[in-house]
Amino acid sequence: AVHPPNLRAGDRVAVVGDSGSGKTTTLMAIAAEHQNPFTAGFFPEDAHLFDTTVRDNLLVARGDATDDELRRALYAVGLGDWVDGLPDGLATILTGGAAAVSAGQRRRLLLARALVCDLPVILLDEPTEHLDAADADRLLRELLAPDGLFDPTRTVVVATHHLPRVVTCPVLYPRQT
């Protein structure tokens, strides 16, 4: 059985392991502990991109987010120039959903969606998969830093295959039993 860690506001935790080691199960156990009241946003590796606008794909996380907030999230994950170059910016339709973007752009869009979410606990499953090593390391450092991409009062748990050396947050190494 997976026993989720006791989390406090502002904690940053990495869940590190190979495929099948229990990283996602650990995130799901944490999410289950935050269901009543609903306080955790779980952003799975295979989350859906919809056949609608860039804006609507981000508003899934928080329907009242402003265009400025959406742009800030996109810039934070390295998609600012991309969205600025789209024919209709945030109003550009992603025809075919995930088929309209590269695997790396998809991961970044899903990460921007997580940044838009305002729940106090954010659970990210493999948020840097399909990114080059340098970008993945930079984003992981920023996700897990107390003064990084998320407000310092929010709790962030990231499941990943690897962790950059300079990350100093607590690390869990789950094992499936």
PDB file of N, CA and C in Angstrom, residues 61-113:
ATOM      1  N   ALA A  61      -8.554  24.680 -15.932  1.00  0.00           N
ATOM      2  CA  ALA A  61      -8.015  24.676 -14.570  1.00  0.00           C
ATOM      3  C   ALA A  61      -8.651  25.736 -13.675  1.00  0.00           C
ATOM      4  N   ARG A  62      -9.071  26.837 -14.262  1.00  0.00           N
ATOM      5  CA  ARG A  62      -9.711  27.913 -13.495  1.00  0.00           C
ATOM      6  C   ARG A  62     -10.436  28.820 -14.473  1.00  0.00           C
ATOM      7  N   GLY A  63     -11.739  28.700 -14.497  1.00  0.00           N
ATOM      8  CA  GLY A  63     -12.560  29.376 -15.495  1.00  0.00           C
ATOM      9  C   GLY A  63     -12.538  30.888 -15.457  1.00  0.00           C
ATOM     10  N   ASP A  64     -12.118  31.483 -14.332  1.00  0.00           N
ATOM     11  CA  ASP A  64     -12.137  32.946 -14.237  1.00  0.00           C
ATOM     12  C   ASP A  64     -10.759  33.576 -14.454  1.00  0.00           C
ATOM     13  N   ALA A  65      -9.792  32.800 -14.922  1.00  0.00           N
ATOM     14  CA  ALA A  65      -8.451  33.350 -15.162  1.00  0.00           C
ATOM     15  C   ALA A  65      -8.498  34.375 -16.289  1.00  0.00           C
ATOM     16  N   THR A  66      -7.744  35.441 -16.133  1.00  0.00           N
ATOM     17  CA  THR A  66      -7.699  36.490 -17.155  1.00  0.00           C
ATOM     18  C   THR A  66      -6.706  36.113 -18.254  1.00  0.00           C
ATOM     19  N   ASP A  67      -6.824  36.776 -19.389  1.00  0.00           N
ATOM     20  CA  ASP A  67      -5.865  36.539 -20.469  1.00  0.00           C
ATOM     21  C   ASP A  67      -4.440  36.857 -20.022  1.00  0.00           C
ATOM     22  N   ASP A  68      -4.271  37.888 -19.190  1.00  0.00           N
ATOM     23  CA  ASP A  68      -2.933  38.214 -18.684  1.00  0.00           C
ATOM     24  C   ASP A  68      -2.371  37.066 -17.843  1.00  0.00           C
ATOM     25  N   GLU A  69      -3.207  36.459 -17.003  1.00  0.00           N
ATOM     26  CA  GLU A  69      -2.759  35.319 -16.199  1.00  0.00           C
ATOM     27  C   GLU A  69      -2.396  34.134 -17.093  1.00  0.00           C
ATOM     28  N   LEU A  70      -3.185  33.911 -18.129  1.00  0.00           N
ATOM     29  CA  LEU A  70      -2.899  32.811 -19.053  1.00  0.00           C
ATOM     30  C   LEU A  70      -1.575  33.046 -19.769  1.00  0.00           C
ATOM     31  N   ARG A  71      -1.361  34.269 -20.222  1.00  0.00           N
ATOM     32  CA  ARG A  71      -0.099  34.594 -20.904  1.00  0.00           C
ATOM     33  C   ARG A  71       1.098  34.440 -19.962  1.00  0.00           C
ATOM     34  N   ARG A  72       0.947  34.894 -18.714  1.00  0.00           N
ATOM     35  CA  ARG A  72       2.037  34.745 -17.740  1.00  0.00           C
ATOM     36  C   ARG A  72       2.391  33.266 -17.548  1.00  0.00           C
ATOM     37  N   ALA A  73       1.373  32.427 -17.460  1.00  0.00           N
ATOM     38  CA  ALA A  73       1.615  30.987 -17.300  1.00  0.00           C
ATOM     39  C   ALA A  73       2.325  30.419 -18.521  1.00  0.00           C
ATOM     40  N   LEU A  74       1.896  30.833 -19.710  1.00  0.00           N
ATOM     41  CA  LEU A  74       2.532  30.344 -20.941  1.00  0.00           C
ATOM     42  C   LEU A  74       3.982  30.807 -21.036  1.00  0.00           C
ATOM     43  N   TYR A  75       4.243  32.055 -20.682  1.00  0.00           N
ATOM     44  CA  TYR A  75       5.623  32.548 -20.688  1.00  0.00           C
ATOM     45  C   TYR A  75       6.471  31.801 -19.658  1.00  0.00           C
ATOM     46  N   ALA A  76       5.906  31.523 -18.495  1.00  0.00           N
ATOM     47  CA  ALA A  76       6.656  30.849 -17.430  1.00  0.00           C
ATOM     48  C   ALA A  76       7.127  29.457 -17.845  1.00  0.00           C
ATOM     49  N   VAL A  77       6.360  28.797 -18.714  1.00  0.00           N
ATOM     50  CA  VAL A  77       6.731  27.438 -19.137  1.00  0.00           C
ATOM     51  C   VAL A  77       7.432  27.419 -20.489  1.00  0.00           C
ATOM     52  N   GLY A  78       7.755  28.598 -21.017  1.00  0.00           N
ATOM     53  CA  GLY A  78       8.507  28.670 -22.262  1.00  0.00           C
ATOM     54  C   GLY A  78       7.676  28.671 -23.527  1.00  0.00           C
ATOM     55  N   LEU A  79       6.385  28.994 -23.419  1.00  0.00           N
ATOM     56  CA  LEU A  79       5.520  29.026 -24.604  1.00  0.00           C
ATOM     57  C   LEU A  79       5.074  30.435 -24.986  1.00  0.00           C
ATOM     58  N   GLY A  80       5.693  31.446 -24.416  1.00  0.00           N
ATOM     59  CA  GLY A  80       5.301  32.821 -24.712  1.00  0.00           C
ATOM     60  C   GLY A  80       5.476  33.182 -26.172  1.00  0.00           C
ATOM     61  N   ASP A  81       6.658  32.934 -26.707  1.00  0.00           N
ATOM     62  CA  ASP A  81       6.899  33.251 -28.118  1.00  0.00           C
ATOM     63  C   ASP A  81       6.005  32.416 -29.028  1.00  0.00           C
ATOM     64  N   TRP A  82       5.767  31.172 -28.647  1.00  0.00           N
ATOM     65  CA  TRP A  82       4.898  30.289 -29.433  1.00  0.00           C
ATOM     66  C   TRP A  82       3.486  30.870 -29.533  1.00  0.00           C
ATOM     67  N   VAL A  83       2.893  31.230 -28.384  1.00  0.00           N
ATOM     68  CA  VAL A  83       1.518  31.737 -28.414  1.00  0.00           C
ATOM     69  C   VAL A  83       1.462  33.090 -29.113  1.00  0.00           C
ATOM     70  N   ASP A  84       2.500  33.921 -28.942  1.00  0.00           N
ATOM     71  CA  ASP A  84       2.531  35.215 -29.632  1.00  0.00           C
ATOM     72  C   ASP A  84       2.608  35.036 -31.142  1.00  0.00           C
ATOM     73  N   GLY A  85       3.197  33.932 -31.591  1.00  0.00           N
ATOM     74  CA  GLY A  85       3.329  33.673 -33.019  1.00  0.00           C
ATOM     75  C   GLY A  85       2.135  32.979 -33.649  1.00  0.00           C
ATOM     76  N   LEU A  86       1.174  32.562 -32.833  1.00  0.00           N
ATOM     77  CA  LEU A  86      -0.022  31.906 -33.378  1.00  0.00           C
ATOM     78  C   LEU A  86      -0.900  32.931 -34.079  1.00  0.00           C
ATOM     79  N   PRO A  87      -1.626  32.516 -35.124  1.00  0.00           N
ATOM     80  CA  PRO A  87      -2.427  33.471 -35.900  1.00  0.00           C
ATOM     81  C   PRO A  87      -3.437  34.249 -35.056  1.00  0.00           C
ATOM     82  N   ASP A  88      -4.047  33.585 -34.072  1.00  0.00           N
ATOM     83  CA  ASP A  88      -5.041  34.249 -33.231  1.00  0.00           C
ATOM     84  C   ASP A  88      -4.652  34.234 -31.751  1.00  0.00           C
ATOM     85  N   GLY A  89      -3.374  34.045 -31.466  1.00  0.00           N
ATOM     86  CA  GLY A  89      -2.923  34.056 -30.080  1.00  0.00           C
ATOM     87  C   GLY A  89      -3.684  33.052 -29.228  1.00  0.00           C
ATOM     88  N   LEU A  90      -4.172  33.503 -28.085  1.00  0.00           N
ATOM     89  CA  LEU A  90      -4.926  32.631 -27.181  1.00  0.00           C
ATOM     90  C   LEU A  90      -6.203  32.098 -27.814  1.00  0.00           C
ATOM     91  N   ALA A  91      -6.719  32.787 -28.823  1.00  0.00           N
ATOM     92  CA  ALA A  91      -7.959  32.362 -29.487  1.00  0.00           C
ATOM     93  C   ALA A  91      -7.711  31.339 -30.594  1.00  0.00           C
ATOM     94  N   THR A  92      -6.457  30.957 -30.818  1.00  0.00           N
ATOM     95  CA  THR A  92      -6.143  29.956 -31.840  1.00  0.00           C
ATOM     96  C   THR A  92      -6.701  28.604 -31.420  1.00  0.00           C
ATOM     97  N   ILE A  93      -7.391  27.962 -32.333  1.00  0.00           N
ATOM     98  CA  ILE A  93      -7.963  26.643 -32.060  1.00  0.00           C
ATOM     99  C   ILE A  93      -6.898  25.578 -32.277  1.00  0.00           C
ATOM    100  N   LEU A  94      -6.771  24.695 -31.311  1.00  0.00           N
ATOM    101  CA  LEU A  94      -5.867  23.551 -31.428  1.00  0.00           C
ATOM    102  C   LEU A  94      -6.643  22.422 -32.100  1.00  0.00           C
ATOM    103  N   THR A  95      -6.691  22.466 -33.408  1.00  0.00           N
ATOM    104  CA  THR A  95      -7.455  21.477 -34.168  1.00  0.00           C
ATOM    105  C   THR A  95      -6.893  20.088 -33.904  1.00  0.00           C
ATOM    106  N   GLY A  96      -7.730  19.220 -33.403  1.00  0.00           N
ATOM    107  CA  GLY A  96      -7.290  17.871 -33.061  1.00  0.00           C
ATOM    108  C   GLY A  96      -6.702  17.765 -31.665  1.00  0.00           C
ATOM    109  N   GLY A  97      -6.776  18.837 -30.882  1.00  0.00           N
ATOM    110  CA  GLY A  97      -6.251  18.802 -29.511  1.00  0.00           C
ATOM    111  C   GLY A  97      -4.754  18.585 -29.489  1.00  0.00           C
ATOM    112  N   ALA A  98      -4.312  17.497 -28.866  1.00  0.00           N
ATOM    113  CA  ALA A  98      -2.879  17.218 -28.722  1.00  0.00           C
ATOM    114  C   ALA A  98      -2.191  17.010 -30.063  1.00  0.00           C
ATOM    115  N   ALA A  99      -2.945  16.611 -31.091  1.00  0.00           N
ATOM    116  CA  ALA A  99      -2.351  16.391 -32.414  1.00  0.00           C
ATOM    117  C   ALA A  99      -1.878  17.699 -33.045  1.00  0.00           C
ATOM    118  N   ALA A 100      -2.354  18.832 -32.525  1.00  0.00           N
ATOM    119  CA  ALA A 100      -2.008  20.138 -33.093  1.00  0.00           C
ATOM    120  C   ALA A 100      -0.663  20.662 -32.601  1.00  0.00           C
ATOM    121  N   VAL A 101      -0.079  19.999 -31.613  1.00  0.00           N
ATOM    122  CA  VAL A 101       1.166  20.488 -31.016  1.00  0.00           C
ATOM    123  C   VAL A 101       2.166  19.341 -30.877  1.00  0.00           C
ATOM    124  N   SER A 102       3.430  19.695 -30.671  1.00  0.00           N
ATOM    125  CA  SER A 102       4.458  18.675 -30.435  1.00  0.00           C
ATOM    126  C   SER A 102       4.286  18.107 -29.023  1.00  0.00           C
ATOM    127  N   ALA A 103       4.960  16.997 -28.757  1.00  0.00           N
ATOM    128  CA  ALA A 103       4.894  16.391 -27.424  1.00  0.00           C
ATOM    129  C   ALA A 103       5.412  17.360 -26.358  1.00  0.00           C
ATOM    130  N   GLY A 104       6.477  18.091 -26.672  1.00  0.00           N
ATOM    131  CA  GLY A 104       7.017  19.059 -25.722  1.00  0.00           C
ATOM    132  C   GLY A 104       6.073  20.227 -25.485  1.00  0.00           C
ATOM    133  N   GLN A 105       5.444  20.720 -26.557  1.00  0.00           N
ATOM    134  CA  GLN A 105       4.470  21.807 -26.403  1.00  0.00           C
ATOM    135  C   GLN A 105       3.275  21.333 -25.580  1.00  0.00           C
ATOM    136  N   ARG A 106       2.857  20.095 -25.794  1.00  0.00           N
ATOM    137  CA  ARG A 106       1.739  19.539 -25.033  1.00  0.00           C
ATOM    138  C   ARG A 106       2.080  19.532 -23.542  1.00  0.00           C
ATOM    139  N   ARG A 107       3.274  19.058 -23.186  1.00  0.00           N
ATOM    140  CA  ARG A 107       3.673  19.028 -21.779  1.00  0.00           C
ATOM    141  C   ARG A 107       3.697  20.440 -21.202  1.00  0.00           C
ATOM    142  N   ARG A 108       4.197  21.386 -21.958  1.00  0.00           N
ATOM    143  CA  ARG A 108       4.260  22.772 -21.480  1.00  0.00           C
ATOM    144  C   ARG A 108       2.854  23.366 -21.322  1.00  0.00           C
ATOM    145  N   LEU A 109       1.954  23.070 -22.261  1.00  0.00           N
ATOM    146  CA  LEU A 109       0.571  23.551 -22.133  1.00  0.00           C
ATOM    147  C   LEU A 109      -0.080  22.974 -20.881  1.00  0.00           C
ATOM    148  N   LEU A 110       0.140  21.702 -20.623  1.00  0.00           N
ATOM    149  CA  LEU A 110      -0.433  21.085 -19.429  1.00  0.00           C
ATOM    150  C   LEU A 110       0.180  21.668 -18.159  1.00  0.00           C
ATOM    151  N   LEU A 111       1.449  22.004 -18.211  1.00  0.00           N
ATOM    152  CA  LEU A 111       2.088  22.644 -17.063  1.00  0.00           C
ATOM    153  C   LEU A 111       1.547  24.062 -16.869  1.00  0.00           C
ATOM    154  N   ALA A 112       1.318  24.785 -17.963  1.00  0.00           N
ATOM    155  CA  ALA A 112       0.702  26.118 -17.861  1.00  0.00           C
ATOM    156  C   ALA A 112      -0.685  26.001 -17.243  1.00  0.00           C
ATOM    157  N   ARG A 113      -1.420  24.959 -17.610  1.00  0.00           N
ATOM    158  CA  ARG A 113      -2.743  24.718 -17.020  1.00  0.00           C
ATOM    159  C   ARG A 113      -2.610  24.573 -15.501  1.00  0.00           C
TER     160      ARG A 113
END
